[in-house]
PDB file of C-alpha atoms in Angstrom:
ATOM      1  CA  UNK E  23      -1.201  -7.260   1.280  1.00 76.00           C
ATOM      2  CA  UNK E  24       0.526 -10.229   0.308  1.00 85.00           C
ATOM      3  CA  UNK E  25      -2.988 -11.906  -0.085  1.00 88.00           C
ATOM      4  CA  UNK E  26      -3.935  -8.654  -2.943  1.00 90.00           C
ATOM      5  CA  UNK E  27      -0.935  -9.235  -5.028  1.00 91.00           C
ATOM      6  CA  UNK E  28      -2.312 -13.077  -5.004  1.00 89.00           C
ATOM      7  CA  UNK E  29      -5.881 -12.372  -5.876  1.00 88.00           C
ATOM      8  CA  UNK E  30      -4.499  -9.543  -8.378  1.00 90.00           C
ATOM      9  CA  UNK E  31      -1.972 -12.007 -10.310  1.00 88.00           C
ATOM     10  CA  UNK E  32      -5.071 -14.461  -9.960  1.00 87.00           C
ATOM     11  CA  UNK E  33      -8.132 -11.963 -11.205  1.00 89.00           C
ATOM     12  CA  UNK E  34      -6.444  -8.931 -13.043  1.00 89.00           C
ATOM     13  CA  UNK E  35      -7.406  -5.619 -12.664  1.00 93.00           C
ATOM     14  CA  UNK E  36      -8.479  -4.748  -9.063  1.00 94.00           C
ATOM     15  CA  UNK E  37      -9.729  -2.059  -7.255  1.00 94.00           C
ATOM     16  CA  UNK E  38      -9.075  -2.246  -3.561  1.00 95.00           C
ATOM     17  CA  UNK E  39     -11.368  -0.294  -0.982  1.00 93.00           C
ATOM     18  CA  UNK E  40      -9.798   1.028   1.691  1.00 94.00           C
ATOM     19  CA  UNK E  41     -11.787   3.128   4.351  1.00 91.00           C
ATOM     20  CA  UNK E  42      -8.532   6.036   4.706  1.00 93.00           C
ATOM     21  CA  UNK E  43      -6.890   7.973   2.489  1.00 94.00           C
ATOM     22  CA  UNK E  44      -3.602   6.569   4.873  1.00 96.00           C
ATOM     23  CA  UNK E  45      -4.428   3.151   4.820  1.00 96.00           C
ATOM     24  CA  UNK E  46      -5.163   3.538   0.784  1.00 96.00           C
ATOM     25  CA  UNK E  47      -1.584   4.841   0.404  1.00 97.00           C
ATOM     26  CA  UNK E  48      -0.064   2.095   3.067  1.00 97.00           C
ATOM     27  CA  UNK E  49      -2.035  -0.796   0.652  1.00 97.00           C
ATOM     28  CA  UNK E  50      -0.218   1.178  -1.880  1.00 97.00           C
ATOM     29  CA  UNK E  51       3.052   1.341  -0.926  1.00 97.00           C
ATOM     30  CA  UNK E  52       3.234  -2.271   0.014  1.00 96.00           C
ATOM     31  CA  UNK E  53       1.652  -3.624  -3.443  1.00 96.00           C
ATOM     32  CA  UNK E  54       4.282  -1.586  -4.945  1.00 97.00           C
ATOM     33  CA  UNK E  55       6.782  -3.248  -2.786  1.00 96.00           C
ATOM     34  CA  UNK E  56       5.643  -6.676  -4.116  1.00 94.00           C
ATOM     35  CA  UNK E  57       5.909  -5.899  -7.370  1.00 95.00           C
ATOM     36  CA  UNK E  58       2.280  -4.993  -8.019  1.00 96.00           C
ATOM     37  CA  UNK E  59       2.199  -1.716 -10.364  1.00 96.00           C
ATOM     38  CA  UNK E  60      -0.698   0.434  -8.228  1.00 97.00           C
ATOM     39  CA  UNK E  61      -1.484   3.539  -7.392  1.00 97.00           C
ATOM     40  CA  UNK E  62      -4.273   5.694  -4.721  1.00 96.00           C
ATOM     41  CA  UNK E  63      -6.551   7.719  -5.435  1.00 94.00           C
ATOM     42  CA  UNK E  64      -8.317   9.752  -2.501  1.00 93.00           C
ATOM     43  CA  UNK E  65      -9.346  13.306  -1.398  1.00 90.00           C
ATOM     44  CA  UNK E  66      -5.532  14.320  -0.452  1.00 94.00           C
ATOM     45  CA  UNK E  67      -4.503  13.807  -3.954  1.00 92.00           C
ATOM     46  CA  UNK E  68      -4.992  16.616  -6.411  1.00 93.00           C
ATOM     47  CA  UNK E  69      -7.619  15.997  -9.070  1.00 91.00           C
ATOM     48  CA  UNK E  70      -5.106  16.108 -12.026  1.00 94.00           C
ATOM     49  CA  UNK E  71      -3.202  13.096  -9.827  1.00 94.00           C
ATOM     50  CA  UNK E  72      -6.361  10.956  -9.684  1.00 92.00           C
ATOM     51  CA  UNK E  73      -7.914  11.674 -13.526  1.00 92.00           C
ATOM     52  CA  UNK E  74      -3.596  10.257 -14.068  1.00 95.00           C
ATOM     53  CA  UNK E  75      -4.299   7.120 -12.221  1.00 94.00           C
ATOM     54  CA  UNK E  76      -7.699   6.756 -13.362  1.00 92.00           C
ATOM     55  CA  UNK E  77      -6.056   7.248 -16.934  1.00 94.00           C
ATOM     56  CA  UNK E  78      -3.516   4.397 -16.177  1.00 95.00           C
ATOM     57  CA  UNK E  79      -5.947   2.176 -15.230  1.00 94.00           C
ATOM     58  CA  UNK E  80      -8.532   2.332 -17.526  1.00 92.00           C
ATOM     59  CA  UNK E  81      -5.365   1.950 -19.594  1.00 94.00           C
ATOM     60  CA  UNK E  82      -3.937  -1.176 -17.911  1.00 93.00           C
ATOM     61  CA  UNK E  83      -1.008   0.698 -17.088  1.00 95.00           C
ATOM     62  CA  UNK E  84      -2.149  -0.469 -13.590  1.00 95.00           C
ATOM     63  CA  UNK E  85      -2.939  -3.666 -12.245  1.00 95.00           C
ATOM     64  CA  UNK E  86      -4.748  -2.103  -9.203  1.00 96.00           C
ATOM     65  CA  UNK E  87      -6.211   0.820  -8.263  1.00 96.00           C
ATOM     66  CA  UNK E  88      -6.576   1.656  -4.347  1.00 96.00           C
ATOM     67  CA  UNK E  89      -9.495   4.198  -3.478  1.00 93.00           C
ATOM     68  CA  UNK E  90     -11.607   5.458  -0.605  1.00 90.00           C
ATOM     69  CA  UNK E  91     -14.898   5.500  -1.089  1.00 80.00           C
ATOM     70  CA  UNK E  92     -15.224   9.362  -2.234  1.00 75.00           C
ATOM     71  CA  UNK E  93     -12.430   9.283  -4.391  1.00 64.00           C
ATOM     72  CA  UNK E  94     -13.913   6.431  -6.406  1.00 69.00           C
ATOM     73  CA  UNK E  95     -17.346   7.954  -6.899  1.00 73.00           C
ATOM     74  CA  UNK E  96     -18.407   8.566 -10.500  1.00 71.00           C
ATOM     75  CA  UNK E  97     -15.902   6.194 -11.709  1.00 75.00           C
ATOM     76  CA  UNK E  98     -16.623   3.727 -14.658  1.00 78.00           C
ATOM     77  CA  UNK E  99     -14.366   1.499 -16.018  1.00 82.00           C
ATOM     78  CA  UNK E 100     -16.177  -2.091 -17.842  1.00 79.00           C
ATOM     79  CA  UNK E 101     -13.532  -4.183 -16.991  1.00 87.00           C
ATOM     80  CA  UNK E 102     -12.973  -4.736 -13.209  1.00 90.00           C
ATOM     81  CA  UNK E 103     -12.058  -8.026 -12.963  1.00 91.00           C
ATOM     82  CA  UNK E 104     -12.302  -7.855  -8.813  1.00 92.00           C
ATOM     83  CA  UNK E 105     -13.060  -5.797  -6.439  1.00 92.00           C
ATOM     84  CA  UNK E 106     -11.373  -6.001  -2.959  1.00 94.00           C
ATOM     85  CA  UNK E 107     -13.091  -4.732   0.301  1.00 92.00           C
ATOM     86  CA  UNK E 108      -9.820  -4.326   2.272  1.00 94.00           C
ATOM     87  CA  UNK E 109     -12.155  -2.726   5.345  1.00 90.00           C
ATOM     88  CA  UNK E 110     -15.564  -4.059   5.190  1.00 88.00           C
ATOM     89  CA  UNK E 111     -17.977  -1.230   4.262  1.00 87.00           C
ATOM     90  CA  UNK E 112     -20.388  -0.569   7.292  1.00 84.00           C
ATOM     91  CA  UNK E 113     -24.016  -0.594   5.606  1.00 85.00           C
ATOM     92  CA  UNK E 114     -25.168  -2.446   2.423  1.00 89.00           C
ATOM     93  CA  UNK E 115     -25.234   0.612   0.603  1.00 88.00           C
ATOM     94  CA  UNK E 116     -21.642   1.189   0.429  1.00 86.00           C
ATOM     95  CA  UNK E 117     -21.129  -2.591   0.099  1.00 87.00           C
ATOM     96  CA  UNK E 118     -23.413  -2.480  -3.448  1.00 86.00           C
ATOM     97  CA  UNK E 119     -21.662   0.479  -4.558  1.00 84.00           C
ATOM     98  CA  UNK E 120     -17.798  -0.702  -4.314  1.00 85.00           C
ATOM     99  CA  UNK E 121     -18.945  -3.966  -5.615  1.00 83.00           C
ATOM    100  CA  UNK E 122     -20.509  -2.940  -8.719  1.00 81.00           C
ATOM    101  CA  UNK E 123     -17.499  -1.950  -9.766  1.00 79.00           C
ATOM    102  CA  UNK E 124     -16.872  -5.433 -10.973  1.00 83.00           C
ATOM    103  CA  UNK E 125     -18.615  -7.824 -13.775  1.00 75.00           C
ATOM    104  CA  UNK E 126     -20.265  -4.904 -15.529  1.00 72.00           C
ATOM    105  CA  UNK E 127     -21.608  -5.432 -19.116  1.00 69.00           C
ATOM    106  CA  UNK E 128     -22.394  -8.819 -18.462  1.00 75.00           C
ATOM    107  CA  UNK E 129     -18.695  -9.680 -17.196  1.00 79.00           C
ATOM    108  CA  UNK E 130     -17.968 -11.853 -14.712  1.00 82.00           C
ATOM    109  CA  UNK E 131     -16.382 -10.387 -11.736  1.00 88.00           C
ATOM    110  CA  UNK E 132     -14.894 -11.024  -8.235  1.00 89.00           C
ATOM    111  CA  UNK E 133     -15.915  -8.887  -4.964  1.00 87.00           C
ATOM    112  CA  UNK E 134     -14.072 -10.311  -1.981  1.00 88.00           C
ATOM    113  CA  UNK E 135     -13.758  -9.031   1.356  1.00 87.00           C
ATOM    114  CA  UNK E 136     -11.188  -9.190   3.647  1.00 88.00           C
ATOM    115  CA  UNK E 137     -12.037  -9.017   7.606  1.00 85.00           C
ATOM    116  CA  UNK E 138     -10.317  -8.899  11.093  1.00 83.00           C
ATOM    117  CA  UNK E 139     -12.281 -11.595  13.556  1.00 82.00           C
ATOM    118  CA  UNK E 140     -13.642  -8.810  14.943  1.00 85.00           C
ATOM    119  CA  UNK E 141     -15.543  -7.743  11.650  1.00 86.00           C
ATOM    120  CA  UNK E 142     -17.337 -10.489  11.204  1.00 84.00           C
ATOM    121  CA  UNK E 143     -20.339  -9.665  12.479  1.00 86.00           C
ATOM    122  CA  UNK E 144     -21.279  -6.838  10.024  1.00 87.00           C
ATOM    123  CA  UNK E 145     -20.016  -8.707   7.435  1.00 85.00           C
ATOM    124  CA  UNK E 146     -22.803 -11.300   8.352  1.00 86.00           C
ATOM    125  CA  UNK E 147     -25.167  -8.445   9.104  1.00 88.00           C
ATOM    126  CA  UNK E 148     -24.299  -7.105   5.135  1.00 88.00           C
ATOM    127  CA  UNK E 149     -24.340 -10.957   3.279  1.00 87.00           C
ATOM    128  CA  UNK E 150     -28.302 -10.928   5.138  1.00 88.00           C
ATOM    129  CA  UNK E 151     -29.030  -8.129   4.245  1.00 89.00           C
ATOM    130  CA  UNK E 152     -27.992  -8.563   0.499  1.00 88.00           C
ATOM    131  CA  UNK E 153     -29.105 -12.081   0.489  1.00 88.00           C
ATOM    132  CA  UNK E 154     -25.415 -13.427  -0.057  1.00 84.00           C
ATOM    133  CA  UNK E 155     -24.434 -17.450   0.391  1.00 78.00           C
ATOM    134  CA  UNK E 156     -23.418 -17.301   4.528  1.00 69.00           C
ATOM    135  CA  UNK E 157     -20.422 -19.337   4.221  1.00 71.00           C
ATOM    136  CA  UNK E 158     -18.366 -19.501   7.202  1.00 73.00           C
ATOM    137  CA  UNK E 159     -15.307 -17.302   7.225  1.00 74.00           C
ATOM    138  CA  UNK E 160     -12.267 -18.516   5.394  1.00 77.00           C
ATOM    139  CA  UNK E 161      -8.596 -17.961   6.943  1.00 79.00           C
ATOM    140  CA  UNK E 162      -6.477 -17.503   4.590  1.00 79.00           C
ATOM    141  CA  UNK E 163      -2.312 -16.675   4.177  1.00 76.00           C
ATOM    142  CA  UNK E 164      -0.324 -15.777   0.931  1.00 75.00           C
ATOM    143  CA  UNK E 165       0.514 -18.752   0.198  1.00 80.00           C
ATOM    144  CA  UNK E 166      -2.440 -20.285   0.160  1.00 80.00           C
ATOM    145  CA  UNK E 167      -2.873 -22.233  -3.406  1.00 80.00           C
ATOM    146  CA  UNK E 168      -6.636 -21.347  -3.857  1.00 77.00           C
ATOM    147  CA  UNK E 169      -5.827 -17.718  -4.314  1.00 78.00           C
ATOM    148  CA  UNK E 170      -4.792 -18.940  -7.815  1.00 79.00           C
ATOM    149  CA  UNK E 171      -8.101 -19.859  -8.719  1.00 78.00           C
ATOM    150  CA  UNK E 172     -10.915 -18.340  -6.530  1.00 74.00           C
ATOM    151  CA  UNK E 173     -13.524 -20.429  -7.450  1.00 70.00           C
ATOM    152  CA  UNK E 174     -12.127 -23.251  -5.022  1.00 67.00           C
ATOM    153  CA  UNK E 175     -13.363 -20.818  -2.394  1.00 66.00           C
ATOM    154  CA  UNK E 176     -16.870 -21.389  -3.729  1.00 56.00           C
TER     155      UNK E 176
END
């Protein structure tokens, strides 16, 4: 999580997917430890809690919103600066949708996506399927000085 608050204080307002509602509030929790001002939003939460944190966002009252996929559907906020696949999706589909999120009316955007070794493989299956530059995977820790500026990733 270490690696969100980077790409956060990097980027600026981020949504993170996260494929729970208990990871969503874990990711949570630990951006909030770090000093990151974020909140969930996901099925367990009442809808006057969500429409809040929606509020706080689109108000940049928050630096990152955490969602599950349902939660975040219908949502439309023009300036995502990133979008962070914290669980790769498992189909394109799902992939498109949380990534759209980001560099809407003709904004530039981020969508990054964070895998286990064990993940790559669907993430190759989804940058085929989309078309996306194959680069290899990239290991990366918090520290690590490209987070600053994510176009020396590129």
């Amino acid at each position: 999580d270490k690696v969100i608050a980077a790409i956060v204080e990097s980027t600026g307002k981020t949504v993170v997917f996260c494929d729970t509602k208990r990871l969503c509030d874990r990711v949570t929790e630990n951006l909030q430890d770090l000093g990151v001002n974020a909140a969930a939003i996901h099925g367990d939460l009442t809808q006057a809690a969500r429409e809040k944190a929606i509020v706080r966002f689109t108000n940049n009252d928050l630096k990152v919103l955490v969602a599950t996929d349902v939660a975040a559907r219908g949502i439309d906020i023009d300036d995502v600066a990133c979008v962070v696949h914290y669980v790769p999706p498992i189909d394109t589909k799902a992939y498109l949708h949380r990534s759209g999120r980001t560099a809407r009316a003709g904004r530039d955007g981020w969508a990054v996506t964070l895998a286990e070794y064990n993940q790559h493989t669907t993430c190759r299956i989804i940058q085929r399927a989309l078309r996306l530059a194959t680069n290899p995977p990239v290991e990366v820790f918090s520290n690590d000085k490209r987070l600053k500026d994510l176009n020396l990733f590129l």
